[in-house]
Amino acid sequence: MSGMITIAIDGFSSSGKSTMARKLAATIGYRYIDSGAMYRAVTLYALRHGWVSDEGVDTESLTKALQEINIDFMPQPDGSQHTILNGEDVENLIRGIEVSESVSPVAAVPEVRHALVAMQQRLGQGGGIVMDGRDIGTTVFPDAELKIYVDASAETRARRRYDEMTAKGIDVDYNEILANVRNRDHIDTTRAESPLRKADDAILLDNSDMTREEQNARLLELFNQTISRCRATD
Ligand code: DC
């Protein structure tokens, strides 16, 4: 073992997995990759070209354009990282409601998934990475040494999203957010291509009643156990 492992963290939207994954990566000195941001960046690109409408996604045009889409991550002085789409910092744009409402159908397009999975596998070569998403433990890194599946009720997640947005001064309706969370859950778990599901060897972490500190501590404990196990079997 090189000493550095691959960590896959999957779960529903707003399950708190990104915050947890980012914190773990910073603590153990690994690189963090937010795979959802990559689907969001592709969605922004498709929206700008008018390829997403109520009728669905113009799969043909989007598929042809995939090789022109370049996604990078740029570390920021505060330790966070921004998503860069073809040289443009799109971090704020990809978190907006427009992208959030269109990302699930774009992420269900098989060609989009193939392109992004290949990109994610390249980014993870050699380990030393914490990647979060929906299919990281099942499809992107099926051999990851540590896989976590984060779960929390739809209401808990909608409440978190509501609190986050109101704290930022954004005027939102809780029931609308809950509907958006449920709709995305439905699309993400029922799509034909790599639906969200727990890998058989993933550890379930239900954080509905856990504080952030408890989650971080649990994750770090799982990481340390995995490292010891890998060393023992080396
Ligand atoms: O984690 P997030 O909410 O930023 O993800 C945005 C969307 O991208 C979400 O609808 C699910 C999709 N996604 C995916 O299909 N596969 C991933 N590995 C990550 C995200």
Short mmCIF file of N, CA, C and O in Angstrom, two decimals, residues 90-172:
data_model
loop_
_atom_site.label_atom_id
_atom_site.label_comp_id
_atom_site.label_asym_id
_atom_site.label_seq_id
_atom_site.Cartn_x
_atom_site.Cartn_y
_atom_site.Cartn_z
N VAL A 90 -17.05 29.43 -11.96
CA VAL A 90 -18.52 29.35 -11.99
C VAL A 90 -19.09 28.89 -10.64
O VAL A 90 -20.25 28.48 -10.57
N GLU A 91 -18.25 28.96 -9.59
CA GLU A 91 -18.66 28.41 -8.29
C GLU A 91 -20.04 28.91 -7.83
O GLU A 91 -20.89 28.12 -7.43
N ASN A 92 -20.25 30.23 -7.91
CA ASN A 92 -21.53 30.74 -7.43
C ASN A 92 -22.67 30.35 -8.36
O ASN A 92 -23.75 29.97 -7.91
N LEU A 93 -22.41 30.45 -9.66
CA LEU A 93 -23.46 30.16 -10.63
C LEU A 93 -23.98 28.72 -10.53
O LEU A 93 -25.19 28.48 -10.66
N ILE A 94 -23.09 27.77 -10.28
CA ILE A 94 -23.54 26.38 -10.27
C ILE A 94 -24.32 26.01 -9.01
O ILE A 94 -24.92 24.95 -8.93
N ARG A 95 -24.30 26.91 -8.00
CA ARG A 95 -25.06 26.64 -6.76
C ARG A 95 -26.45 27.25 -6.81
O ARG A 95 -27.25 27.08 -5.88
N GLY A 96 -26.76 28.02 -7.84
CA GLY A 96 -28.05 28.71 -7.93
C GLY A 96 -29.20 27.75 -8.22
O GLY A 96 -29.01 26.60 -8.58
N ILE A 97 -30.41 28.26 -8.05
CA ILE A 97 -31.62 27.44 -8.20
C ILE A 97 -31.80 26.92 -9.63
O ILE A 97 -32.26 25.80 -9.86
N GLU A 98 -31.38 27.73 -10.62
CA GLU A 98 -31.58 27.31 -12.02
C GLU A 98 -30.80 26.02 -12.32
O GLU A 98 -31.35 25.07 -12.89
N VAL A 99 -29.55 26.01 -11.92
CA VAL A 99 -28.73 24.81 -12.13
C VAL A 99 -29.27 23.67 -11.26
O VAL A 99 -29.42 22.54 -11.73
N SER A 100 -29.61 23.97 -10.01
CA SER A 100 -30.11 22.91 -9.10
C SER A 100 -31.34 22.23 -9.66
O SER A 100 -31.53 21.02 -9.49
N GLU A 101 -32.19 22.99 -10.34
CA GLU A 101 -33.42 22.40 -10.88
C GLU A 101 -33.19 21.60 -12.15
O GLU A 101 -34.02 20.78 -12.52
N SER A 102 -32.08 21.85 -12.84
CA SER A 102 -31.86 21.16 -14.13
C SER A 102 -30.80 20.08 -14.06
O SER A 102 -30.61 19.33 -15.02
N VAL A 103 -30.10 19.98 -12.94
CA VAL A 103 -28.95 19.09 -12.90
C VAL A 103 -29.32 17.60 -12.94
O VAL A 103 -28.62 16.80 -13.58
N SER A 104 -30.42 17.21 -12.31
CA SER A 104 -30.75 15.78 -12.30
C SER A 104 -30.97 15.21 -13.70
O SER A 104 -30.40 14.16 -14.03
N PRO A 105 -31.79 15.85 -14.56
CA PRO A 105 -31.93 15.29 -15.92
C PRO A 105 -30.63 15.28 -16.71
O PRO A 105 -30.37 14.35 -17.47
N VAL A 106 -29.77 16.29 -16.49
CA VAL A 106 -28.48 16.30 -17.21
C VAL A 106 -27.61 15.14 -16.69
O VAL A 106 -26.97 14.43 -17.48
N ALA A 107 -27.62 14.93 -15.36
CA ALA A 107 -26.80 13.86 -14.77
C ALA A 107 -27.32 12.48 -15.13
O ALA A 107 -26.64 11.48 -14.90
N ALA A 108 -28.53 12.40 -15.69
CA ALA A 108 -29.09 11.11 -16.08
C ALA A 108 -28.70 10.73 -17.50
O ALA A 108 -28.98 9.62 -17.95
N VAL A 109 -28.06 11.64 -18.23
CA VAL A 109 -27.66 11.35 -19.62
C VAL A 109 -26.43 10.43 -19.60
O VAL A 109 -25.37 10.82 -19.08
N PRO A 110 -26.53 9.22 -20.15
CA PRO A 110 -25.42 8.27 -20.07
C PRO A 110 -24.09 8.83 -20.58
O PRO A 110 -23.05 8.62 -19.95
N GLU A 111 -24.11 9.56 -21.70
CA GLU A 111 -22.85 10.08 -22.26
C GLU A 111 -22.19 11.08 -21.30
O GLU A 111 -20.96 11.14 -21.21
N VAL A 112 -23.01 11.86 -20.61
CA VAL A 112 -22.47 12.82 -19.62
C VAL A 112 -21.79 12.03 -18.51
O VAL A 112 -20.66 12.32 -18.10
N ARG A 113 -22.45 10.99 -18.05
CA ARG A 113 -21.89 10.19 -16.95
C ARG A 113 -20.58 9.52 -17.37
O ARG A 113 -19.61 9.54 -16.62
N HIS A 114 -20.57 8.96 -18.58
CA HIS A 114 -19.33 8.29 -19.02
C HIS A 114 -18.16 9.26 -19.03
O HIS A 114 -17.07 8.95 -18.55
N ALA A 115 -18.39 10.45 -19.58
CA ALA A 115 -17.32 11.45 -19.69
C ALA A 115 -16.84 11.87 -18.29
O ALA A 115 -15.63 11.96 -18.03
N LEU A 116 -17.80 12.13 -17.39
CA LEU A 116 -17.40 12.62 -16.06
C LEU A 116 -16.77 11.52 -15.20
O LEU A 116 -15.83 11.77 -14.46
N VAL A 117 -17.28 10.29 -15.34
CA VAL A 117 -16.69 9.19 -14.57
C VAL A 117 -15.23 9.01 -14.99
O VAL A 117 -14.33 8.86 -14.15
N ALA A 118 -14.96 9.08 -16.30
CA ALA A 118 -13.57 8.94 -16.79
C ALA A 118 -12.70 10.06 -16.21
O ALA A 118 -11.57 9.82 -15.77
N MET A 119 -13.24 11.28 -16.19
CA MET A 119 -12.50 12.42 -15.65
C MET A 119 -12.21 12.20 -14.15
O MET A 119 -11.11 12.45 -13.66
N GLN A 120 -13.23 11.71 -13.43
CA GLN A 120 -13.09 11.49 -11.98
C GLN A 120 -12.06 10.40 -11.70
O GLN A 120 -11.26 10.51 -10.77
N GLN A 121 -12.05 9.36 -12.52
CA GLN A 121 -11.08 8.28 -12.31
C GLN A 121 -9.66 8.78 -12.54
O GLN A 121 -8.74 8.42 -11.83
N ARG A 122 -9.51 9.67 -13.53
CA ARG A 122 -8.18 10.25 -13.77
C ARG A 122 -7.74 11.08 -12.56
O ARG A 122 -6.60 11.00 -12.11
N LEU A 123 -8.68 11.87 -12.04
CA LEU A 123 -8.35 12.72 -10.89
C LEU A 123 -7.95 11.89 -9.67
O LEU A 123 -7.17 12.34 -8.83
N GLY A 124 -8.50 10.69 -9.57
CA GLY A 124 -8.27 9.87 -8.38
C GLY A 124 -7.11 8.89 -8.50
O GLY A 124 -6.84 8.14 -7.55
N GLN A 125 -6.45 8.91 -9.63
CA GLN A 125 -5.34 7.97 -9.83
C GLN A 125 -4.30 8.12 -8.72
O GLN A 125 -3.87 9.23 -8.43
N GLY A 126 -3.93 7.03 -8.12
CA GLY A 126 -2.87 7.08 -7.11
C GLY A 126 -3.40 7.26 -5.69
O GLY A 126 -2.62 7.25 -4.74
N GLY A 127 -4.69 7.42 -5.53
CA GLY A 127 -5.28 7.54 -4.19
C GLY A 127 -5.03 8.91 -3.57
O GLY A 127 -4.73 9.88 -4.27
N GLY A 128 -5.15 8.97 -2.25
CA GLY A 128 -4.98 10.24 -1.56
C GLY A 128 -6.11 11.20 -1.88
O GLY A 128 -5.92 12.41 -1.94
N ILE A 129 -7.29 10.64 -2.08
CA ILE A 129 -8.42 11.47 -2.51
C ILE A 129 -9.68 11.13 -1.72
O ILE A 129 -9.91 9.98 -1.35
N VAL A 130 -10.48 12.17 -1.46
CA VAL A 130 -11.81 11.98 -0.89
C VAL A 130 -12.76 12.52 -1.95
O VAL A 130 -12.68 13.71 -2.30
N MET A 131 -13.59 11.67 -2.51
CA MET A 131 -14.53 12.15 -3.52
C MET A 131 -15.96 11.88 -3.07
O MET A 131 -16.24 10.79 -2.56
N ASP A 132 -16.82 12.87 -3.21
CA ASP A 132 -18.21 12.63 -2.82
C ASP A 132 -19.13 12.74 -4.02
O ASP A 132 -18.81 13.38 -5.02
N GLY A 133 -20.25 12.02 -3.94
CA GLY A 133 -21.20 12.02 -5.05
C GLY A 133 -22.33 11.03 -4.82
O GLY A 133 -22.83 10.91 -3.70
N ARG A 134 -22.71 10.35 -5.91
CA ARG A 134 -23.82 9.40 -5.83
C ARG A 134 -23.38 7.98 -6.20
O ARG A 134 -23.96 7.01 -5.77
N ASP A 135 -22.36 7.90 -7.06
CA ASP A 135 -21.94 6.61 -7.62
C ASP A 135 -20.44 6.39 -7.44
O ASP A 135 -19.84 5.65 -8.20
N ILE A 136 -19.86 7.05 -6.46
CA ILE A 136 -18.40 6.97 -6.31
C ILE A 136 -18.00 5.57 -5.83
O ILE A 136 -17.09 4.96 -6.39
N GLY A 137 -18.73 5.04 -4.83
CA GLY A 137 -18.39 3.71 -4.31
C GLY A 137 -18.85 2.57 -5.21
O GLY A 137 -18.33 1.47 -5.15
N THR A 138 -19.85 2.85 -6.06
CA THR A 138 -20.39 1.78 -6.91
C THR A 138 -19.73 1.75 -8.29
O THR A 138 -19.43 0.70 -8.82
N THR A 139 -19.50 2.93 -8.88
CA THR A 139 -19.05 2.98 -10.28
C THR A 139 -17.67 3.61 -10.46
O THR A 139 -16.85 3.09 -11.20
N VAL A 140 -17.44 4.75 -9.82
CA VAL A 140 -16.19 5.48 -10.08
C VAL A 140 -15.00 4.75 -9.44
O VAL A 140 -14.02 4.45 -10.12
N PHE A 141 -15.13 4.45 -8.15
CA PHE A 141 -14.04 3.73 -7.44
C PHE A 141 -14.62 2.51 -6.72
O PHE A 141 -14.70 2.49 -5.48
N PRO A 142 -14.98 1.47 -7.50
CA PRO A 142 -15.54 0.28 -6.84
C PRO A 142 -14.55 -0.40 -5.90
O PRO A 142 -14.95 -1.15 -5.02
N ASP A 143 -13.24 -0.10 -6.07
CA ASP A 143 -12.23 -0.72 -5.20
C ASP A 143 -11.76 0.21 -4.08
O ASP A 143 -10.73 -0.06 -3.44
N ALA A 144 -12.47 1.30 -3.86
CA ALA A 144 -12.07 2.25 -2.80
C ALA A 144 -11.95 1.51 -1.46
O ALA A 144 -12.78 0.66 -1.14
N GLU A 145 -10.91 1.83 -0.71
CA GLU A 145 -10.66 1.15 0.56
C GLU A 145 -11.71 1.53 1.61
O GLU A 145 -12.04 0.74 2.49
N LEU A 146 -12.22 2.77 1.51
CA LEU A 146 -13.24 3.21 2.48
C LEU A 146 -14.42 3.82 1.73
O LEU A 146 -14.25 4.75 0.94
N LYS A 147 -15.60 3.24 1.95
CA LYS A 147 -16.82 3.74 1.30
C LYS A 147 -17.84 4.08 2.39
O LYS A 147 -18.10 3.27 3.27
N ILE A 148 -18.40 5.27 2.28
CA ILE A 148 -19.40 5.71 3.25
C ILE A 148 -20.68 6.04 2.49
O ILE A 148 -20.62 6.68 1.42
N TYR A 149 -21.80 5.62 3.03
CA TYR A 149 -23.08 5.99 2.44
C TYR A 149 -23.83 6.83 3.48
O TYR A 149 -24.20 6.34 4.54
N VAL A 150 -24.00 8.11 3.17
CA VAL A 150 -24.61 9.03 4.14
C VAL A 150 -26.11 9.13 3.88
O VAL A 150 -26.54 9.30 2.75
N ASP A 151 -26.87 9.01 4.95
CA ASP A 151 -28.33 9.08 4.80
C ASP A 151 -28.91 10.01 5.87
O ASP A 151 -28.35 10.15 6.95
N ALA A 152 -30.01 10.67 5.52
CA ALA A 152 -30.78 11.48 6.47
C ALA A 152 -32.15 11.64 5.82
O ALA A 152 -32.27 11.57 4.59
N SER A 153 -33.19 11.87 6.62
CA SER A 153 -34.54 11.96 6.06
C SER A 153 -34.66 13.18 5.12
O SER A 153 -33.91 14.15 5.26
N ALA A 154 -35.62 13.12 4.19
CA ALA A 154 -35.84 14.22 3.25
C ALA A 154 -36.16 15.51 4.02
O ALA A 154 -35.69 16.60 3.66
N GLU A 155 -36.93 15.38 5.11
CA GLU A 155 -37.32 16.56 5.90
C GLU A 155 -36.09 17.19 6.56
O GLU A 155 -35.94 18.41 6.58
N THR A 156 -35.24 16.35 7.11
CA THR A 156 -34.01 16.87 7.75
C THR A 156 -33.18 17.61 6.72
O THR A 156 -32.65 18.70 6.97
N ARG A 157 -33.05 17.03 5.54
CA ARG A 157 -32.20 17.64 4.51
C ARG A 157 -32.82 18.93 3.98
O ARG A 157 -32.11 19.91 3.72
N ALA A 158 -34.16 18.94 3.82
CA ALA A 158 -34.83 20.16 3.34
C ALA A 158 -34.69 21.27 4.37
O ALA A 158 -34.45 22.44 4.05
N ARG A 159 -34.77 20.90 5.65
CA ARG A 159 -34.63 21.89 6.73
C ARG A 159 -33.22 22.49 6.72
O ARG A 159 -33.04 23.69 6.85
N ARG A 160 -32.22 21.64 6.50
CA ARG A 160 -30.83 22.12 6.44
C ARG A 160 -30.65 23.10 5.28
O ARG A 160 -30.02 24.13 5.41
N ARG A 161 -31.20 22.71 4.12
CA ARG A 161 -31.07 23.57 2.94
C ARG A 161 -31.79 24.91 3.19
O ARG A 161 -31.28 25.97 2.85
N TYR A 162 -32.97 24.82 3.82
CA TYR A 162 -33.75 26.02 4.12
C TYR A 162 -32.95 26.95 5.05
O TYR A 162 -32.84 28.15 4.79
N ASP A 163 -32.39 26.38 6.10
CA ASP A 163 -31.61 27.17 7.06
C ASP A 163 -30.39 27.81 6.39
O ASP A 163 -30.08 28.98 6.65
N GLU A 164 -29.74 27.04 5.53
CA GLU A 164 -28.56 27.53 4.81
C GLU A 164 -28.93 28.74 3.94
O GLU A 164 -28.23 29.75 3.95
N MET A 165 -30.02 28.62 3.20
CA MET A 165 -30.40 29.69 2.28
C MET A 165 -30.92 30.91 3.02
O MET A 165 -30.58 32.04 2.66
N THR A 166 -31.72 30.70 4.06
CA THR A 166 -32.22 31.86 4.81
C THR A 166 -31.06 32.59 5.52
O THR A 166 -31.05 33.80 5.61
N ALA A 167 -30.07 31.80 5.96
CA ALA A 167 -28.89 32.43 6.60
C ALA A 167 -28.16 33.33 5.61
O ALA A 167 -27.54 34.31 5.99
N LYS A 168 -28.25 32.98 4.32
CA LYS A 168 -27.59 33.79 3.30
C LYS A 168 -28.50 34.94 2.86
O LYS A 168 -28.17 35.68 1.93
N GLY A 169 -29.67 35.05 3.48
CA GLY A 169 -30.60 36.13 3.16
C GLY A 169 -31.46 35.85 1.94
O GLY A 169 -32.13 36.73 1.40
N ILE A 170 -31.46 34.58 1.48
CA ILE A 170 -32.28 34.22 0.31
C ILE A 170 -33.68 33.85 0.80
O ILE A 170 -33.85 33.07 1.74
N ASP A 171 -34.69 34.46 0.15
CA ASP A 171 -36.08 34.25 0.55
C ASP A 171 -36.59 32.96 -0.10
O ASP A 171 -36.74 32.89 -1.31
N VAL A 172 -36.82 31.92 0.71
CA VAL A 172 -37.26 30.65 0.14
C VAL A 172 -38.44 30.06 0.91
O VAL A 172 -38.68 30.42 2.06
#
